[in-house]
mmCIF file of C-alpha atoms in Angstrom:
data_model
loop_
_atom_site.group_PDB
_atom_site.id
_atom_site.type_symbol
_atom_site.label_atom_id
_atom_site.label_comp_id
_atom_site.label_asym_id
_atom_site.label_seq_id
_atom_site.Cartn_x
_atom_site.Cartn_y
_atom_site.Cartn_z
ATOM 1 C CA VAL A 8 -17.430 7.968 13.660
ATOM 2 C CA ASP A 9 -18.108 8.369 9.849
ATOM 3 C CA ILE A 10 -16.034 10.194 7.072
ATOM 4 C CA GLY A 11 -18.940 12.559 5.741
ATOM 5 C CA ASP A 12 -20.035 12.860 2.335
ATOM 6 C CA PRO A 13 -17.947 12.186 -0.582
ATOM 7 C CA VAL A 14 -16.545 15.248 -2.327
ATOM 8 C CA ARG A 15 -14.331 14.178 -5.217
ATOM 9 C CA GLU A 16 -12.281 11.405 -6.685
ATOM 10 C CA ILE A 17 -8.629 11.012 -7.177
ATOM 11 C CA GLU A 18 -6.770 8.654 -9.165
ATOM 12 C CA ILE A 19 -3.227 8.280 -7.483
ATOM 13 C CA VAL A 20 -0.317 6.371 -9.247
ATOM 14 C CA PRO A 21 2.658 6.806 -7.005
ATOM 15 C CA ASP A 22 6.246 6.502 -8.562
ATOM 16 C CA GLU A 23 6.568 4.137 -5.530
ATOM 17 C CA GLU A 24 4.342 2.237 -3.549
ATOM 18 C CA PRO A 25 5.132 2.793 0.256
ATOM 19 C CA ILE A 26 5.236 -0.868 1.361
ATOM 20 C CA GLY A 27 7.449 -1.715 4.283
ATOM 21 C CA VAL A 28 9.891 -4.602 3.948
ATOM 22 C CA PRO A 29 9.011 -7.444 6.459
ATOM 23 C CA GLU A 30 11.893 -8.118 8.896
ATOM 24 C CA GLU A 31 10.526 -11.608 9.745
ATOM 25 C CA ALA A 32 12.764 -14.787 9.314
ATOM 26 C CA PRO A 33 11.716 -16.329 5.950
ATOM 27 C CA ALA A 34 9.639 -19.610 6.269
ATOM 28 C CA VAL A 35 11.829 -22.419 6.388
ATOM 29 C CA GLU A 36 11.626 -24.446 3.207
ATOM 30 C CA PRO A 37 11.275 -28.277 3.493
ATOM 31 C CA GLU A 38 14.191 -30.122 2.711
ATOM 32 C CA GLU A 39 14.257 -31.893 -0.693
ATOM 33 C CA ILE A 40 13.973 -35.697 -0.528
ATOM 34 C CA PRO A 41 16.593 -37.462 -2.661
ATOM 35 C CA ALA A 42 15.016 -39.822 -5.290
ATOM 36 C CA VAL B 14 -24.816 11.192 -2.896
ATOM 37 C CA PRO B 15 -23.949 11.988 -6.640
ATOM 38 C CA ASP B 16 -23.236 9.270 -9.208
ATOM 39 C CA GLU B 17 -20.094 11.024 -10.365
ATOM 40 C CA LEU B 18 -17.456 13.298 -8.632
ATOM 41 C CA GLU B 19 -15.024 15.674 -9.834
ATOM 42 C CA LEU B 20 -11.956 13.564 -10.732
ATOM 43 C CA ALA B 21 -8.399 14.693 -9.986
ATOM 44 C CA PHE B 22 -5.063 13.109 -10.593
ATOM 45 C CA SER B 23 -1.972 12.889 -8.228
ATOM 46 C CA PRO B 24 1.422 11.136 -7.920
ATOM 47 C CA GLU B 25 1.515 11.547 -4.162
ATOM 48 C CA VAL B 26 -0.075 8.888 -1.942
ATOM 49 C CA LEU B 27 -2.533 10.069 0.429
ATOM 50 C CA VAL B 28 -1.801 9.647 4.043
ATOM 51 C CA GLY B 29 -4.785 9.348 6.762
ATOM 52 C CA TRP B 30 -5.335 7.772 10.116
ATOM 53 C CA ARG B 31 -6.904 4.332 10.761
ATOM 54 C CA VAL B 32 -7.420 1.522 13.500
ATOM 55 C CA TRP B 33 -6.938 -2.180 13.347
ATOM 56 C CA ARG B 34 -7.074 -5.212 15.602
ATOM 57 C CA VAL B 35 -3.873 -7.000 16.231
ATOM 58 C CA ALA B 36 -4.646 -10.750 16.045
ATOM 59 C CA ARG B 37 -3.310 -13.941 14.735
ATOM 60 C CA PRO B 38 -5.333 -15.366 11.616
ATOM 61 C CA ILE B 39 -5.258 -18.674 13.825
ATOM 62 C CA ASP B 40 -5.465 -18.620 17.478
ATOM 63 C CA ARG B 41 -2.635 -20.702 19.139
ATOM 64 C CA GLU B 42 -5.348 -22.200 21.480
ATOM 65 C CA ALA B 43 -7.586 -23.442 18.789
ATOM 66 C CA THR B 44 -8.851 -27.100 18.939
ATOM 67 C CA ALA B 45 -7.859 -29.720 16.300
ATOM 68 C CA LEU B 46 -11.615 -29.111 14.568
ATOM 69 C CA GLU B 47 -11.109 -25.356 14.793
ATOM 70 C CA LEU B 48 -7.695 -25.525 13.226
ATOM 71 C CA ALA B 49 -8.900 -27.716 10.530
ATOM 72 C CA ALA B 50 -11.709 -25.347 9.805
ATOM 73 C CA ALA B 51 -9.368 -22.169 10.030
ATOM 74 C CA LEU B 52 -6.720 -23.588 7.569
ATOM 75 C CA LEU B 53 -9.620 -24.726 5.070
ATOM 76 C CA ALA B 54 -10.892 -21.112 5.361
ATOM 77 C CA ALA B 55 -7.225 -19.640 4.507
ATOM 78 C CA GLU B 56 -7.002 -21.980 1.564
ATOM 79 C CA ARG B 57 -10.322 -20.758 0.145
ATOM 80 C CA ARG B 58 -9.327 -17.091 0.556
ATOM 81 C CA GLY B 59 -6.204 -17.693 -1.304
ATOM 82 C CA ASP B 60 -3.830 -17.447 1.635
ATOM 83 C CA PHE B 61 -1.150 -19.513 0.241
ATOM 84 C CA GLY B 62 1.823 -18.848 2.402
ATOM 85 C CA SER B 63 3.341 -20.942 4.975
ATOM 86 C CA VAL B 64 1.273 -22.302 7.799
ATOM 87 C CA GLU B 65 3.479 -20.857 10.370
ATOM 88 C CA ASP B 66 2.473 -17.253 9.105
ATOM 89 C CA LEU B 67 -1.067 -17.977 10.144
ATOM 90 C CA PHE B 68 -0.106 -18.298 13.800
ATOM 91 C CA ARG B 69 1.848 -14.810 13.616
ATOM 92 C CA LEU B 70 0.455 -11.455 14.812
ATOM 93 C CA ARG B 71 -0.988 -9.533 12.003
ATOM 94 C CA LEU B 72 -3.186 -6.413 11.435
ATOM 95 C CA ARG B 73 -6.990 -7.139 11.016
ATOM 96 C CA SER B 74 -9.652 -4.867 9.836
ATOM 97 C CA LEU B 75 -11.924 -3.679 13.002
ATOM 98 C CA THR B 76 -15.067 -4.767 11.128
ATOM 99 C CA GLU B 77 -14.197 -7.235 8.532
ATOM 100 C CA PRO B 78 -12.386 -10.696 8.873
ATOM 101 C CA THR B 79 -9.563 -9.225 6.716
ATOM 102 C CA PHE B 80 -6.009 -9.600 7.394
ATOM 103 C CA TRP B 81 -3.750 -6.878 6.034
ATOM 104 C CA PRO B 82 -1.139 -8.813 3.987
ATOM 105 C CA VAL B 83 2.823 -8.577 4.799
ATOM 106 C CA GLY B 84 5.148 -7.220 2.321
ATOM 107 C CA SER B 85 2.311 -6.110 -0.156
ATOM 108 C CA ARG B 86 -0.556 -3.870 -0.426
ATOM 109 C CA LEU B 87 -4.133 -4.478 0.509
ATOM 110 C CA GLU B 88 -6.349 -4.299 -2.248
ATOM 111 C CA ALA B 89 -9.918 -3.282 -1.555
ATOM 112 C CA SER B 90 -12.912 -5.310 -2.751
ATOM 113 C CA CYS B 91 -16.760 -5.077 -2.323
ATOM 114 C CA HIS B 92 -19.086 -7.988 -1.712
ATOM 115 C CA ALA B 93 -22.070 -5.976 -0.130
ATOM 116 C CA ALA B 94 -23.851 -5.339 -3.473
ATOM 117 C CA ALA B 95 -25.796 -7.615 -5.086
ATOM 118 C CA GLN B 96 -23.411 -7.281 -8.123
ATOM 119 C CA GLU B 97 -19.717 -7.069 -7.081
ATOM 120 C CA HIS B 98 -18.167 -3.823 -8.329
ATOM 121 C CA GLU B 99 -14.745 -2.248 -8.283
ATOM 122 C CA ALA B 100 -13.910 -0.633 -4.981
ATOM 123 C CA PRO B 101 -14.273 2.093 -4.043
ATOM 124 C CA CYS B 102 -17.562 2.851 -5.475
ATOM 125 C CA VAL B 103 -19.075 6.310 -5.011
ATOM 126 C CA GLY B 104 -22.529 5.238 -4.028
ATOM 127 C CA CYS B 105 -21.256 2.335 -1.509
ATOM 128 C CA GLU B 106 -19.277 2.222 1.762
ATOM 129 C CA CYS B 107 -16.794 0.126 0.207
ATOM 130 C CA GLY B 108 -13.081 0.684 -0.013
ATOM 131 C CA ILE B 109 -10.101 0.979 2.545
ATOM 132 C CA TRP B 110 -11.156 3.771 5.222
ATOM 133 C CA ALA B 111 -8.725 6.496 6.646
ATOM 134 C CA PHE B 112 -9.440 9.448 8.665
ATOM 135 C CA ARG B 113 -8.190 12.841 8.420
ATOM 136 C CA SER B 114 -7.631 13.349 12.030
ATOM 137 C CA SER B 115 -5.928 11.292 14.666
ATOM 138 C CA ALA B 116 -8.502 12.691 17.053
ATOM 139 C CA ALA B 117 -11.262 10.544 15.392
ATOM 140 C CA VAL B 118 -9.074 7.558 15.543
ATOM 141 C CA GLU B 119 -8.514 7.578 19.286
ATOM 142 C CA ALA B 120 -12.030 7.814 20.058
ATOM 143 C CA THR B 121 -12.265 4.608 18.004
ATOM 144 C CA VAL B 122 -9.522 2.947 19.915
ATOM 145 C CA ALA B 123 -11.046 3.705 23.313
ATOM 146 C CA ALA B 124 -14.290 2.406 22.265
ATOM 147 C CA TYR B 125 -12.537 -0.834 21.540
ATOM 148 C CA ARG B 126 -10.616 -1.051 24.721
ATOM 149 C CA TYR B 127 -12.460 -4.079 26.052
ATOM 150 C CA CYS B 128 -12.975 -6.160 22.742
ATOM 151 C CA GLY B 129 -10.380 -8.830 23.600
ATOM 152 C CA THR B 130 -7.444 -7.889 21.256
ATOM 153 C CA PRO B 131 -4.792 -5.369 21.306
ATOM 154 C CA ILE B 132 -5.679 -2.358 19.217
ATOM 155 C CA ALA B 133 -3.180 -0.509 16.722
ATOM 156 C CA PHE B 134 -3.639 2.651 15.377
ATOM 157 C CA GLY B 135 -1.613 4.833 13.028
ATOM 158 C CA ARG B 136 -1.045 6.481 9.449
ATOM 159 C CA VAL B 137 -1.918 4.704 6.499
ATOM 160 C CA ALA B 138 -1.144 5.368 2.851
ATOM 161 C CA LEU B 139 -3.869 5.243 0.134
ATOM 162 C CA TRP B 140 -3.437 5.303 -3.696
ATOM 163 C CA GLY B 141 -4.975 3.799 -6.765
ATOM 164 C CA ARG B 142 -8.683 4.993 -6.786
ATOM 165 C CA VAL B 143 -9.554 7.238 -3.776
ATOM 166 C CA ILE B 144 -12.797 8.778 -2.978
ATOM 167 C CA GLU B 145 -12.218 11.891 -0.804
ATOM 168 C CA HIS B 146 -14.915 12.765 1.787
ATOM 169 C CA GLU B 147 -15.182 15.415 4.188
ATOM 170 C CA ARG B 148 -13.491 13.947 6.925
ATOM 171 C CA GLY B 149 -11.491 11.086 5.364
ATOM 172 C CA TRP B 150 -11.019 8.988 2.282
ATOM 173 C CA ARG B 151 -12.125 5.272 1.024
ATOM 174 C CA GLY B 152 -9.258 3.959 -1.107
ATOM 175 C CA ALA B 153 -8.441 1.223 -3.345
ATOM 176 C CA LEU B 154 -4.877 0.294 -2.293
ATOM 177 C CA ALA B 155 -3.356 0.635 1.204
ATOM 178 C CA ALA B 156 -0.468 -0.172 3.452
ATOM 179 C CA PRO B 157 0.325 0.809 6.968
ATOM 180 C CA LEU B 158 3.089 3.527 7.545
ATOM 181 C CA ASP B 159 3.460 3.362 11.362
ATOM 182 C CA LEU B 160 1.845 1.925 14.189
ATOM 183 C CA PHE B 161 0.849 2.852 18.062
ATOM 184 C CA VAL B 162 -0.190 -0.300 19.502
ATOM 185 C CA CYS B 163 -2.499 -0.335 22.590
ATOM 186 C CA GLY B 164 -2.969 -3.309 25.109
ATOM 187 C CA SER B 165 0.071 -4.822 23.984
ATOM 188 C CA SER B 166 3.299 -6.264 25.103
ATOM 189 C CA ALA B 167 6.769 -4.883 23.777
ATOM 190 C CA ALA B 168 7.445 -8.158 22.299
ATOM 191 C CA ALA B 169 4.025 -8.559 20.451
ATOM 192 C CA THR B 170 4.489 -4.813 19.284
ATOM 193 C CA SER B 171 7.729 -5.512 17.981
ATOM 194 C CA GLU B 172 6.377 -8.675 16.132
ATOM 195 C CA VAL B 173 3.816 -6.426 14.477
ATOM 196 C CA ALA B 174 6.677 -3.779 13.488
ATOM 197 C CA ALA B 175 8.707 -6.474 12.139
ATOM 198 C CA ALA B 176 6.002 -8.138 10.088
ATOM 199 C CA TYR B 177 4.999 -5.111 8.249
ATOM 200 C CA GLY B 178 8.481 -3.423 8.320
ATOM 201 C CA VAL B 179 7.263 -0.175 10.002
ATOM 202 C CA GLU B 180 8.048 1.636 13.379
ATOM 203 C CA ALA B 181 5.618 0.651 16.022
ATOM 204 C CA SER B 182 5.454 1.787 19.640
ATOM 205 C CA ALA B 183 3.304 0.149 22.453
ATOM 206 C CA VAL B 184 1.393 3.078 23.973
ATOM 207 C CA PRO B 185 -1.274 3.372 26.730
ATOM 208 C CA TRP B 186 -4.984 3.487 25.890
ATOM 209 C CA PRO B 187 -6.341 6.930 24.816
ATOM 210 C CA GLN B 188 -8.266 8.967 27.654
ATOM 211 C CA VAL B 189 -11.386 9.818 25.822
ATOM 212 C CA ASP B 190 -14.537 10.765 27.662
ATOM 213 C CA PRO B 191 -17.244 8.408 26.611
ATOM 214 C CA GLU B 192 -20.234 10.109 25.213
ATOM 215 C CA PRO B 193 -23.536 9.840 27.449
ATOM 216 C CA LEU B 194 -25.944 7.182 26.478
ATOM 217 C CA VAL B 195 -28.735 9.234 27.397
ATOM 218 C CA GLU B 196 -28.900 12.956 27.655
ATOM 219 C CA ARG B 197 -30.620 14.025 30.899
ATOM 220 C CA GLY B 198 -32.252 17.377 31.521
ATOM 221 C CA PRO B 199 -32.850 18.804 34.905
ATOM 222 C CA GLY B 200 -35.588 16.923 36.898
ATOM 223 C CA GLN B 201 -35.663 13.979 34.500
ATOM 224 C CA VAL B 202 -35.625 10.593 35.781
ATOM 225 C CA ALA B 203 -33.517 7.743 34.044
#
């Protein structure tokens, strides 16, 4: 499967980038060790 | 292939179809030596997230060892040419590929049925510099919009959906008739 020959070039600057927000639990930060 | 193409501008992202592997950057069953090598490779490619993330399911390029980032866009790069250039480049095959038609994608999914990992397909947004082709596009920036996952459990599908913040469904492998390897005419012996 290929996408054929190139026909034109488009410069796309969206107002907002459609990036999904991860729903994973954030990584647990290591506890600070008191001095 | 011409060196320069007509240039257009748009504020709307392009939406195409593409296929991914679903895999963990580091296999949970890796040996200590494999794990050390994989961690070193992750550091070299600038993957400075938590080690835990390397054991989670991610979208991976079918043909390149590129894992799609979580919570940010994928940025295309090209290392194929003798001199690295900005991707996508007109005279190269670099950039993030997407197809116009879901039918083309289904044939690819079917071809990867026995590759050993679940396969995801779905819609992808492309933006930045995009080269339009007859049957698809090559873009500079991309992010998945939704996913259909073949060969995966519901739990694994949910893990991928949550990671990328998109809708995902576990679906059966598409039924696509394989193309014959050898076309035979009447009376021909294979």
